[in-house]
């Protein structure tokens, strides 16, 4: 199965960053595209612009949102909903990223966001991971995050349309820190996440488990060999570094 590389620009990027995006598109040649899927999550303000460029160049680069609100529409000043991301050209949405959870998003909201993403026909990228202080209880912590995020609701959203689900294992202590678990540890955690998720989602779900947290061109090959792909923060802001990670797939 080909790997997936997802870049998360976080709160970085202005109209002037279009040049970086164009370099990414230019570098994502058919040879690279044959080896791995590439998706980029720019800030919401750039999504529609990037989407027009992708269309104009018929590029296979996919776009995603960095989060979506747990409601589809309404009086939620400053928020972006899953249908809005879809409308702006996204086909993915990150949900439950550690930096959103740190801003106060709880498991129940992450669950509703995931269902919103599926309802809007976006592939959810569910982010889970333990904080430094929770490392000794990692298994228990991940099980709780997964069970709560993947709970189905007895509502109109109960039957998800999307049959693809991506889970990103991102230890909070590894994000932006330059430190990370060993590739063997990452492989074992991703395997156990896959086993658990299989018991929580419909059997025809296409599940991929990625790793995120300080992924760089230097460590990408080992991590990609141990996972279905990577979620990349800092290194995705530079076209050459992001493409070097794609090359490591
Ligand atoms: P990083 O971020 O690659 O800069 O550590 C990863 C993430 O937050 O998804």
PDB file of C-alpha atoms and ligand atoms in Angstrom:
ATOM      1  CA  UNK A   1       0.000   0.000   0.000  1.00  0.00           C
ATOM      2  CA  UNK A   2       1.348   3.445  -0.835  1.00  0.00           C
ATOM      3  CA  UNK A   3       2.198   5.727   2.083  1.00  0.00           C
ATOM      4  CA  UNK A   4       0.562   9.022   2.904  1.00  0.00           C
ATOM      5  CA  UNK A   5       2.439  12.158   3.894  1.00  0.00           C
ATOM      6  CA  UNK A   6       0.307  14.921   5.410  1.00  0.00           C
ATOM      7  CA  UNK A   7       1.778  18.372   6.006  1.00  0.00           C
ATOM      8  CA  UNK A   8       0.260  20.569   8.707  1.00  0.00           C
ATOM      9  CA  UNK A   9       1.171  24.216   8.352  1.00  0.00           C
ATOM     10  CA  UNK A  10      -0.524  25.130  11.645  1.00  0.00           C
ATOM     11  CA  UNK A  11      -0.881  28.944  12.062  1.00  0.00           C
ATOM     12  CA  UNK A  12       1.715  29.691   9.399  1.00  0.00           C
ATOM     13  CA  UNK A  13       1.188  31.011   5.889  1.00  0.00           C
ATOM     14  CA  UNK A  14       0.137  34.202   4.133  1.00  0.00           C
ATOM     15  CA  UNK A  15      -0.750  34.936   0.522  1.00  0.00           C
ATOM     16  CA  UNK A  16       3.005  35.280  -0.020  1.00  0.00           C
ATOM     17  CA  UNK A  17       3.364  31.571   0.895  1.00  0.00           C
ATOM     18  CA  UNK A  18       1.705  30.628  -2.391  1.00  0.00           C
ATOM     19  CA  UNK A  19       5.239  30.433  -3.829  1.00  0.00           C
ATOM     20  CA  UNK A  20       6.141  27.628  -1.391  1.00  0.00           C
ATOM     21  CA  UNK A  21       2.951  25.799  -2.275  1.00  0.00           C
ATOM     22  CA  UNK A  22       3.733  26.128  -5.980  1.00  0.00           C
ATOM     23  CA  UNK A  23       7.204  24.628  -5.360  1.00  0.00           C
ATOM     24  CA  UNK A  24       5.594  21.686  -3.554  1.00  0.00           C
ATOM     25  CA  UNK A  25       3.233  21.094  -6.495  1.00  0.00           C
ATOM     26  CA  UNK A  26       6.050  21.394  -8.974  1.00  0.00           C
ATOM     27  CA  UNK A  27       8.210  18.935  -7.033  1.00  0.00           C
ATOM     28  CA  UNK A  28       5.440  16.398  -6.541  1.00  0.00           C
ATOM     29  CA  UNK A  29       6.148  14.666  -9.827  1.00  0.00           C
ATOM     30  CA  UNK A  30       4.213  11.633 -11.133  1.00  0.00           C
ATOM     31  CA  UNK A  31       7.117   9.423  -9.898  1.00  0.00           C
ATOM     32  CA  UNK A  32       6.751  10.801  -6.381  1.00  0.00           C
ATOM     33  CA  UNK A  33       2.965  10.608  -6.600  1.00  0.00           C
ATOM     34  CA  UNK A  34       3.225   6.923  -7.491  1.00  0.00           C
ATOM     35  CA  UNK A  35       5.135   6.296  -4.251  1.00  0.00           C
ATOM     36  CA  UNK A  36       3.041   8.238  -1.789  1.00  0.00           C
ATOM     37  CA  UNK A  37      -0.035  10.373  -1.428  1.00  0.00           C
ATOM     38  CA  UNK A  38       0.653  13.956  -0.383  1.00  0.00           C
ATOM     39  CA  UNK A  39      -1.824  16.141   1.462  1.00  0.00           C
ATOM     40  CA  UNK A  40      -1.322  19.601   2.876  1.00  0.00           C
ATOM     41  CA  UNK A  41      -3.346  21.327   5.602  1.00  0.00           C
ATOM     42  CA  UNK A  42      -2.787  25.080   5.203  1.00  0.00           C
ATOM     43  CA  UNK A  43      -4.543  27.613   7.415  1.00  0.00           C
ATOM     44  CA  UNK A  44      -8.226  27.975   6.481  1.00  0.00           C
ATOM     45  CA  UNK A  45      -7.524  31.398   4.943  1.00  0.00           C
ATOM     46  CA  UNK A  46      -5.389  29.784   2.210  1.00  0.00           C
ATOM     47  CA  UNK A  47      -7.465  26.723   1.485  1.00  0.00           C
ATOM     48  CA  UNK A  48      -9.557  28.142  -1.367  1.00  0.00           C
ATOM     49  CA  UNK A  49      -6.517  29.806  -2.987  1.00  0.00           C
ATOM     50  CA  UNK A  50      -4.508  26.580  -2.827  1.00  0.00           C
ATOM     51  CA  UNK A  51      -7.469  24.627  -4.108  1.00  0.00           C
ATOM     52  CA  UNK A  52      -7.720  26.834  -7.239  1.00  0.00           C
ATOM     53  CA  UNK A  53      -3.999  26.330  -7.889  1.00  0.00           C
ATOM     54  CA  UNK A  54      -4.369  22.544  -7.528  1.00  0.00           C
ATOM     55  CA  UNK A  55      -7.274  22.621 -10.011  1.00  0.00           C
ATOM     56  CA  UNK A  56      -5.451  24.896 -12.453  1.00  0.00           C
ATOM     57  CA  UNK A  57      -2.417  22.567 -12.480  1.00  0.00           C
ATOM     58  CA  UNK A  58      -4.412  19.298 -12.244  1.00  0.00           C
ATOM     59  CA  UNK A  59      -2.069  18.381  -9.367  1.00  0.00           C
ATOM     60  CA  UNK A  60      -2.652  15.205  -7.356  1.00  0.00           C
ATOM     61  CA  UNK A  61      -1.786  17.068  -4.105  1.00  0.00           C
ATOM     62  CA  UNK A  62      -4.721  16.835  -1.709  1.00  0.00           C
ATOM     63  CA  UNK A  63      -5.838  19.486   0.755  1.00  0.00           C
ATOM     64  CA  UNK A  64      -7.114  19.292   4.282  1.00  0.00           C
ATOM     65  CA  UNK A  65      -8.374  21.472   7.109  1.00  0.00           C
ATOM     66  CA  UNK A  66      -6.543  21.634  10.438  1.00  0.00           C
ATOM     67  CA  UNK A  67      -9.700  21.248  12.506  1.00  0.00           C
ATOM     68  CA  UNK A  68     -13.453  21.548  12.084  1.00  0.00           C
ATOM     69  CA  UNK A  69     -16.155  22.713  14.427  1.00  0.00           C
ATOM     70  CA  UNK A  70     -18.429  20.170  16.091  1.00  0.00           C
ATOM     71  CA  UNK A  71     -21.470  21.821  14.508  1.00  0.00           C
ATOM     72  CA  UNK A  72     -22.087  22.194  10.780  1.00  0.00           C
ATOM     73  CA  UNK A  73     -23.473  25.735  10.851  1.00  0.00           C
ATOM     74  CA  UNK A  74     -24.547  28.415  13.284  1.00  0.00           C
ATOM     75  CA  UNK A  75     -23.577  31.177  15.666  1.00  0.00           C
ATOM     76  CA  UNK A  76     -19.986  30.128  16.418  1.00  0.00           C
ATOM     77  CA  UNK A  77     -17.902  33.223  15.773  1.00  0.00           C
ATOM     78  CA  UNK A  78     -14.442  32.502  14.433  1.00  0.00           C
ATOM     79  CA  UNK A  79     -15.007  28.808  13.783  1.00  0.00           C
ATOM     80  CA  UNK A  80     -14.765  26.830  10.558  1.00  0.00           C
ATOM     81  CA  UNK A  81     -17.129  23.919   9.891  1.00  0.00           C
ATOM     82  CA  UNK A  82     -16.554  20.695   8.000  1.00  0.00           C
ATOM     83  CA  UNK A  83     -18.916  21.699   5.132  1.00  0.00           C
ATOM     84  CA  UNK A  84     -16.944  24.968   4.815  1.00  0.00           C
ATOM     85  CA  UNK A  85     -13.666  23.038   4.511  1.00  0.00           C
ATOM     86  CA  UNK A  86     -15.227  20.791   1.886  1.00  0.00           C
ATOM     87  CA  UNK A  87     -16.577  23.812   0.027  1.00  0.00           C
ATOM     88  CA  UNK A  88     -13.093  25.404   0.046  1.00  0.00           C
ATOM     89  CA  UNK A  89     -11.519  22.323  -1.547  1.00  0.00           C
ATOM     90  CA  UNK A  90     -10.496  20.073   1.352  1.00  0.00           C
ATOM     91  CA  UNK A  91     -10.794  16.320   1.258  1.00  0.00           C
ATOM     92  CA  UNK A  92      -9.322  15.713   4.736  1.00  0.00           C
ATOM     93  CA  UNK A  93      -9.755  17.245   8.177  1.00  0.00           C
ATOM     94  CA  UNK A  94      -7.484  16.870  11.170  1.00  0.00           C
ATOM     95  CA  UNK A  95      -9.484  16.351  14.351  1.00  0.00           C
ATOM     96  CA  UNK A  96      -8.229  16.250  17.928  1.00  0.00           C
ATOM     97  CA  UNK A  97      -4.764  17.651  17.237  1.00  0.00           C
ATOM     98  CA  UNK A  98      -2.871  18.065  20.528  1.00  0.00           C
ATOM     99  CA  UNK A  99      -2.633  21.820  19.983  1.00  0.00           C
ATOM    100  CA  UNK A 100      -6.450  22.021  19.689  1.00  0.00           C
ATOM    101  CA  UNK A 101      -6.929  19.788  22.721  1.00  0.00           C
ATOM    102  CA  UNK A 102      -4.545  22.108  24.619  1.00  0.00           C
ATOM    103  CA  UNK A 103      -6.923  24.964  23.737  1.00  0.00           C
ATOM    104  CA  UNK A 104      -9.693  23.104  25.549  1.00  0.00           C
ATOM    105  CA  UNK A 105     -11.278  20.755  22.985  1.00  0.00           C
ATOM    106  CA  UNK A 106     -12.434  17.633  24.800  1.00  0.00           C
ATOM    107  CA  UNK A 107     -13.062  14.037  23.700  1.00  0.00           C
ATOM    108  CA  UNK A 108     -16.758  14.665  23.210  1.00  0.00           C
ATOM    109  CA  UNK A 109     -16.085  17.555  20.838  1.00  0.00           C
ATOM    110  CA  UNK A 110     -13.451  15.535  18.999  1.00  0.00           C
ATOM    111  CA  UNK A 111     -16.025  12.779  18.551  1.00  0.00           C
ATOM    112  CA  UNK A 112     -18.571  15.261  17.164  1.00  0.00           C
ATOM    113  CA  UNK A 113     -15.933  16.824  14.887  1.00  0.00           C
ATOM    114  CA  UNK A 114     -15.055  13.428  13.495  1.00  0.00           C
ATOM    115  CA  UNK A 115     -18.699  12.719  12.739  1.00  0.00           C
ATOM    116  CA  UNK A 116     -19.047  16.187  11.174  1.00  0.00           C
ATOM    117  CA  UNK A 117     -16.038  15.508   8.961  1.00  0.00           C
ATOM    118  CA  UNK A 118     -17.493  12.182   7.817  1.00  0.00           C
ATOM    119  CA  UNK A 119     -20.903  13.752   7.224  1.00  0.00           C
ATOM    120  CA  UNK A 120     -19.233  16.404   5.009  1.00  0.00           C
ATOM    121  CA  UNK A 121     -17.454  13.645   3.066  1.00  0.00           C
ATOM    122  CA  UNK A 122     -14.027  14.552   4.434  1.00  0.00           C
ATOM    123  CA  UNK A 123     -11.568  11.856   5.533  1.00  0.00           C
ATOM    124  CA  UNK A 124     -10.943  12.431   9.228  1.00  0.00           C
ATOM    125  CA  UNK A 125      -7.363  12.356  10.495  1.00  0.00           C
ATOM    126  CA  UNK A 126      -7.901  11.606  14.168  1.00  0.00           C
ATOM    127  CA  UNK A 127      -4.903  12.671  16.257  1.00  0.00           C
ATOM    128  CA  UNK A 128      -4.189  10.881  19.520  1.00  0.00           C
ATOM    129  CA  UNK A 129      -1.190  10.818  21.799  1.00  0.00           C
ATOM    130  CA  UNK A 130      -0.003  10.904  25.375  1.00  0.00           C
ATOM    131  CA  UNK A 131       1.647  13.761  27.231  1.00  0.00           C
ATOM    132  CA  UNK A 132       5.048  13.264  28.822  1.00  0.00           C
ATOM    133  CA  UNK A 133       3.502  12.667  32.254  1.00  0.00           C
ATOM    134  CA  UNK A 134       1.164  10.019  30.784  1.00  0.00           C
ATOM    135  CA  UNK A 135       3.876   7.904  29.155  1.00  0.00           C
ATOM    136  CA  UNK A 136       3.677   5.164  31.766  1.00  0.00           C
ATOM    137  CA  UNK A 137      -0.086   4.844  31.123  1.00  0.00           C
ATOM    138  CA  UNK A 138       0.177   5.278  27.365  1.00  0.00           C
ATOM    139  CA  UNK A 139      -1.858   2.230  26.406  1.00  0.00           C
ATOM    140  CA  UNK A 140      -4.709   3.153  28.706  1.00  0.00           C
ATOM    141  CA  UNK A 141      -4.608   6.802  27.611  1.00  0.00           C
ATOM    142  CA  UNK A 142      -4.703   5.944  23.877  1.00  0.00           C
ATOM    143  CA  UNK A 143      -7.525   3.446  24.402  1.00  0.00           C
ATOM    144  CA  UNK A 144      -9.581   6.097  26.141  1.00  0.00           C
ATOM    145  CA  UNK A 145      -8.971   8.720  23.437  1.00  0.00           C
ATOM    146  CA  UNK A 146      -9.803   6.262  20.646  1.00  0.00           C
ATOM    147  CA  UNK A 147     -12.921   4.829  22.296  1.00  0.00           C
ATOM    148  CA  UNK A 148     -14.321   8.276  22.996  1.00  0.00           C
ATOM    149  CA  UNK A 149     -13.443   9.786  19.613  1.00  0.00           C
ATOM    150  CA  UNK A 150     -14.895   6.852  17.692  1.00  0.00           C
ATOM    151  CA  UNK A 151     -18.113   6.480  19.663  1.00  0.00           C
ATOM    152  CA  UNK A 152     -21.074   6.631  17.296  1.00  0.00           C
ATOM    153  CA  UNK A 153     -24.017   8.771  18.182  1.00  0.00           C
ATOM    154  CA  UNK A 154     -27.676   7.756  18.047  1.00  0.00           C
ATOM    155  CA  UNK A 155     -28.399  10.663  15.697  1.00  0.00           C
ATOM    156  CA  UNK A 156     -28.622  11.521  12.028  1.00  0.00           C
ATOM    157  CA  UNK A 157     -24.825  11.445  11.989  1.00  0.00           C
ATOM    158  CA  UNK A 158     -24.686   7.811  13.081  1.00  0.00           C
ATOM    159  CA  UNK A 159     -24.010   6.371   9.644  1.00  0.00           C
ATOM    160  CA  UNK A 160     -20.702   7.725   8.364  1.00  0.00           C
ATOM    161  CA  UNK A 161     -20.393   8.131   4.615  1.00  0.00           C
ATOM    162  CA  UNK A 162     -16.630   8.126   4.507  1.00  0.00           C
ATOM    163  CA  UNK A 163     -15.128   4.671   4.605  1.00  0.00           C
ATOM    164  CA  UNK A 164     -11.559   5.864   5.075  1.00  0.00           C
ATOM    165  CA  UNK A 165     -10.211   6.713   8.488  1.00  0.00           C
ATOM    166  CA  UNK A 166      -6.724   7.928   9.322  1.00  0.00           C
ATOM    167  CA  UNK A 167      -5.424   7.875  12.879  1.00  0.00           C
ATOM    168  CA  UNK A 168      -2.253   9.809  13.652  1.00  0.00           C
ATOM    169  CA  UNK A 169      -0.272   8.755  16.706  1.00  0.00           C
ATOM    170  CA  UNK A 170       1.358  11.947  17.924  1.00  0.00           C
ATOM    171  CA  UNK A 171       2.973  11.801  21.354  1.00  0.00           C
ATOM    172  CA  UNK A 172       2.473  15.339  22.668  1.00  0.00           C
ATOM    173  CA  UNK A 173       6.052  15.421  23.983  1.00  0.00           C
ATOM    174  CA  UNK A 174       7.400  14.667  20.491  1.00  0.00           C
ATOM    175  CA  UNK A 175       5.605  17.521  18.709  1.00  0.00           C
ATOM    176  CA  UNK A 176       8.048  20.252  17.729  1.00  0.00           C
ATOM    177  CA  UNK A 177      10.611  18.961  20.235  1.00  0.00           C
ATOM    178  CA  UNK A 178      13.131  17.087  18.091  1.00  0.00           C
ATOM    179  CA  UNK A 179      12.669  13.969  20.243  1.00  0.00           C
ATOM    180  CA  UNK A 180      10.506  10.950  19.483  1.00  0.00           C
ATOM    181  CA  UNK A 181      10.036   7.275  20.337  1.00  0.00           C
ATOM    182  CA  UNK A 182      12.197   4.713  18.510  1.00  0.00           C
ATOM    183  CA  UNK A 183      10.929   3.378  15.186  1.00  0.00           C
ATOM    184  CA  UNK A 184      10.310  -0.001  16.851  1.00  0.00           C
ATOM    185  CA  UNK A 185       8.222   1.616  19.557  1.00  0.00           C
ATOM    186  CA  UNK A 186       6.285   3.629  16.958  1.00  0.00           C
ATOM    187  CA  UNK A 187       5.609   0.442  14.979  1.00  0.00           C
ATOM    188  CA  UNK A 188       4.319  -1.355  18.058  1.00  0.00           C
ATOM    189  CA  UNK A 189       2.062   1.526  19.172  1.00  0.00           C
ATOM    190  CA  UNK A 190       0.657   1.931  15.629  1.00  0.00           C
ATOM    191  CA  UNK A 191      -0.085  -1.805  15.490  1.00  0.00           C
ATOM    192  CA  UNK A 192      -1.927  -1.717  18.772  1.00  0.00           C
ATOM    193  CA  UNK A 193      -3.881   1.393  17.663  1.00  0.00           C
ATOM    194  CA  UNK A 194      -4.899  -0.427  14.457  1.00  0.00           C
ATOM    195  CA  UNK A 195      -6.073  -3.452  16.432  1.00  0.00           C
ATOM    196  CA  UNK A 196      -8.129  -1.359  18.762  1.00  0.00           C
ATOM    197  CA  UNK A 197      -9.661   0.823  16.054  1.00  0.00           C
ATOM    198  CA  UNK A 198     -10.676  -2.232  14.029  1.00  0.00           C
ATOM    199  CA  UNK A 199     -12.983  -3.179  16.896  1.00  0.00           C
ATOM    200  CA  UNK A 200     -14.580   0.279  16.904  1.00  0.00           C
ATOM    201  CA  UNK A 201     -15.343   0.993  13.236  1.00  0.00           C
ATOM    202  CA  UNK A 202     -17.292  -0.799  10.472  1.00  0.00           C
ATOM    203  CA  UNK A 203     -15.328  -3.715   9.043  1.00  0.00           C
ATOM    204  CA  UNK A 204     -15.116  -2.180   5.548  1.00  0.00           C
ATOM    205  CA  UNK A 205     -13.317   0.934   6.840  1.00  0.00           C
ATOM    206  CA  UNK A 206      -9.998   1.653   5.142  1.00  0.00           C
ATOM    207  CA  UNK A 207      -7.774   2.383   8.116  1.00  0.00           C
ATOM    208  CA  UNK A 208      -4.309   3.907   8.053  1.00  0.00           C
ATOM    209  CA  UNK A 209      -2.229   4.670  11.135  1.00  0.00           C
ATOM    210  CA  UNK A 210       0.367   7.430  10.847  1.00  0.00           C
ATOM    211  CA  UNK A 211       3.011   8.813  13.147  1.00  0.00           C
ATOM    212  CA  UNK A 212       3.561  12.521  13.818  1.00  0.00           C
ATOM    213  CA  UNK A 213       5.963  14.485  16.003  1.00  0.00           C
ATOM    214  CA  UNK A 214       9.352  15.881  14.889  1.00  0.00           C
ATOM    215  CA  UNK A 215       9.339  13.999  11.568  1.00  0.00           C
ATOM    216  CA  UNK A 216      12.180  15.276   9.373  1.00  0.00           C
ATOM    217  CA  UNK A 217      14.025  14.176   6.231  1.00  0.00           C
ATOM    218  CA  UNK A 218      16.654  12.596   8.525  1.00  0.00           C
ATOM    219  CA  UNK A 219      14.267  10.225  10.350  1.00  0.00           C
ATOM    220  CA  UNK A 220      11.436   9.823   7.814  1.00  0.00           C
ATOM    221  CA  UNK A 221      12.660   6.609   6.165  1.00  0.00           C
ATOM    222  CA  UNK A 222      12.721   4.638   9.437  1.00  0.00           C
ATOM    223  CA  UNK A 223       9.323   5.943  10.492  1.00  0.00           C
ATOM    224  CA  UNK A 224       7.712   5.394   7.108  1.00  0.00           C
ATOM    225  CA  UNK A 225       8.986   1.811   7.101  1.00  0.00           C
ATOM    226  CA  UNK A 226       7.163   1.287  10.408  1.00  0.00           C
ATOM    227  CA  UNK A 227       3.853   3.051   9.625  1.00  0.00           C
ATOM    228  CA  UNK A 228       1.283   3.828   6.927  1.00  0.00           C
ATOM    229  CA  UNK A 229       2.558   7.397   6.717  1.00  0.00           C
ATOM    230  CA  UNK A 230       3.492  10.550   8.595  1.00  0.00           C
ATOM    231  CA  UNK A 231       1.947  13.802   9.782  1.00  0.00           C
ATOM    232  CA  UNK A 232       4.526  16.552   9.453  1.00  0.00           C
ATOM    233  CA  UNK A 233       4.460  19.968  11.106  1.00  0.00           C
ATOM    234  CA  UNK A 234       7.569  22.155  10.954  1.00  0.00           C
ATOM    235  CA  UNK A 235       9.291  20.344   8.087  1.00  0.00           C
ATOM    236  CA  UNK A 236       6.225  20.768   5.839  1.00  0.00           C
ATOM    237  CA  UNK A 237       6.775  24.546   5.691  1.00  0.00           C
ATOM    238  CA  UNK A 238       9.764  24.020   3.423  1.00  0.00           C
ATOM    239  CA  UNK A 239       9.117  22.510  -0.018  1.00  0.00           C
ATOM    240  CA  UNK A 240      12.499  20.740  -0.268  1.00  0.00           C
ATOM    241  CA  UNK A 241      12.199  19.172   3.216  1.00  0.00           C
ATOM    242  CA  UNK A 242       8.614  18.039   2.612  1.00  0.00           C
ATOM    243  CA  UNK A 243       9.564  16.479  -0.737  1.00  0.00           C
ATOM    244  CA  UNK A 244      12.571  14.768   0.889  1.00  0.00           C
ATOM    245  CA  UNK A 245      10.123  13.140   3.323  1.00  0.00           C
ATOM    246  CA  UNK A 246       7.963  12.028   0.374  1.00  0.00           C
ATOM    247  CA  UNK A 247      11.123  10.524  -1.158  1.00  0.00           C
ATOM    248  CA  UNK A 248      11.729   8.522   2.010  1.00  0.00           C
ATOM    249  CA  UNK A 249       8.427   6.638   1.520  1.00  0.00           C
TER     250      UNK A 249
HETATM  251  P1  LIG B   1       6.139  18.734  14.168  1.00  0.00           P
HETATM  252  O1  LIG B   1       4.538  18.802  14.345  1.00  0.00           O
HETATM  253  O2  LIG B   1       6.420  17.903  12.958  1.00  0.00           O
HETATM  254  O3  LIG B   1       6.544  20.175  13.998  1.00  0.00           O
HETATM  255  O4  LIG B   1       6.680  18.115  15.406  1.00  0.00           O
HETATM  256  C1  LIG B   1       3.773  17.648  14.141  1.00  0.00           C
HETATM  257  C2  LIG B   1       2.315  17.939  14.389  1.00  0.00           C
HETATM  258  O5  LIG B   1       1.993  18.719  15.282  1.00  0.00           O
HETATM  259  O6  LIG B   1       1.446  17.395  13.679  1.00  0.00           O
END
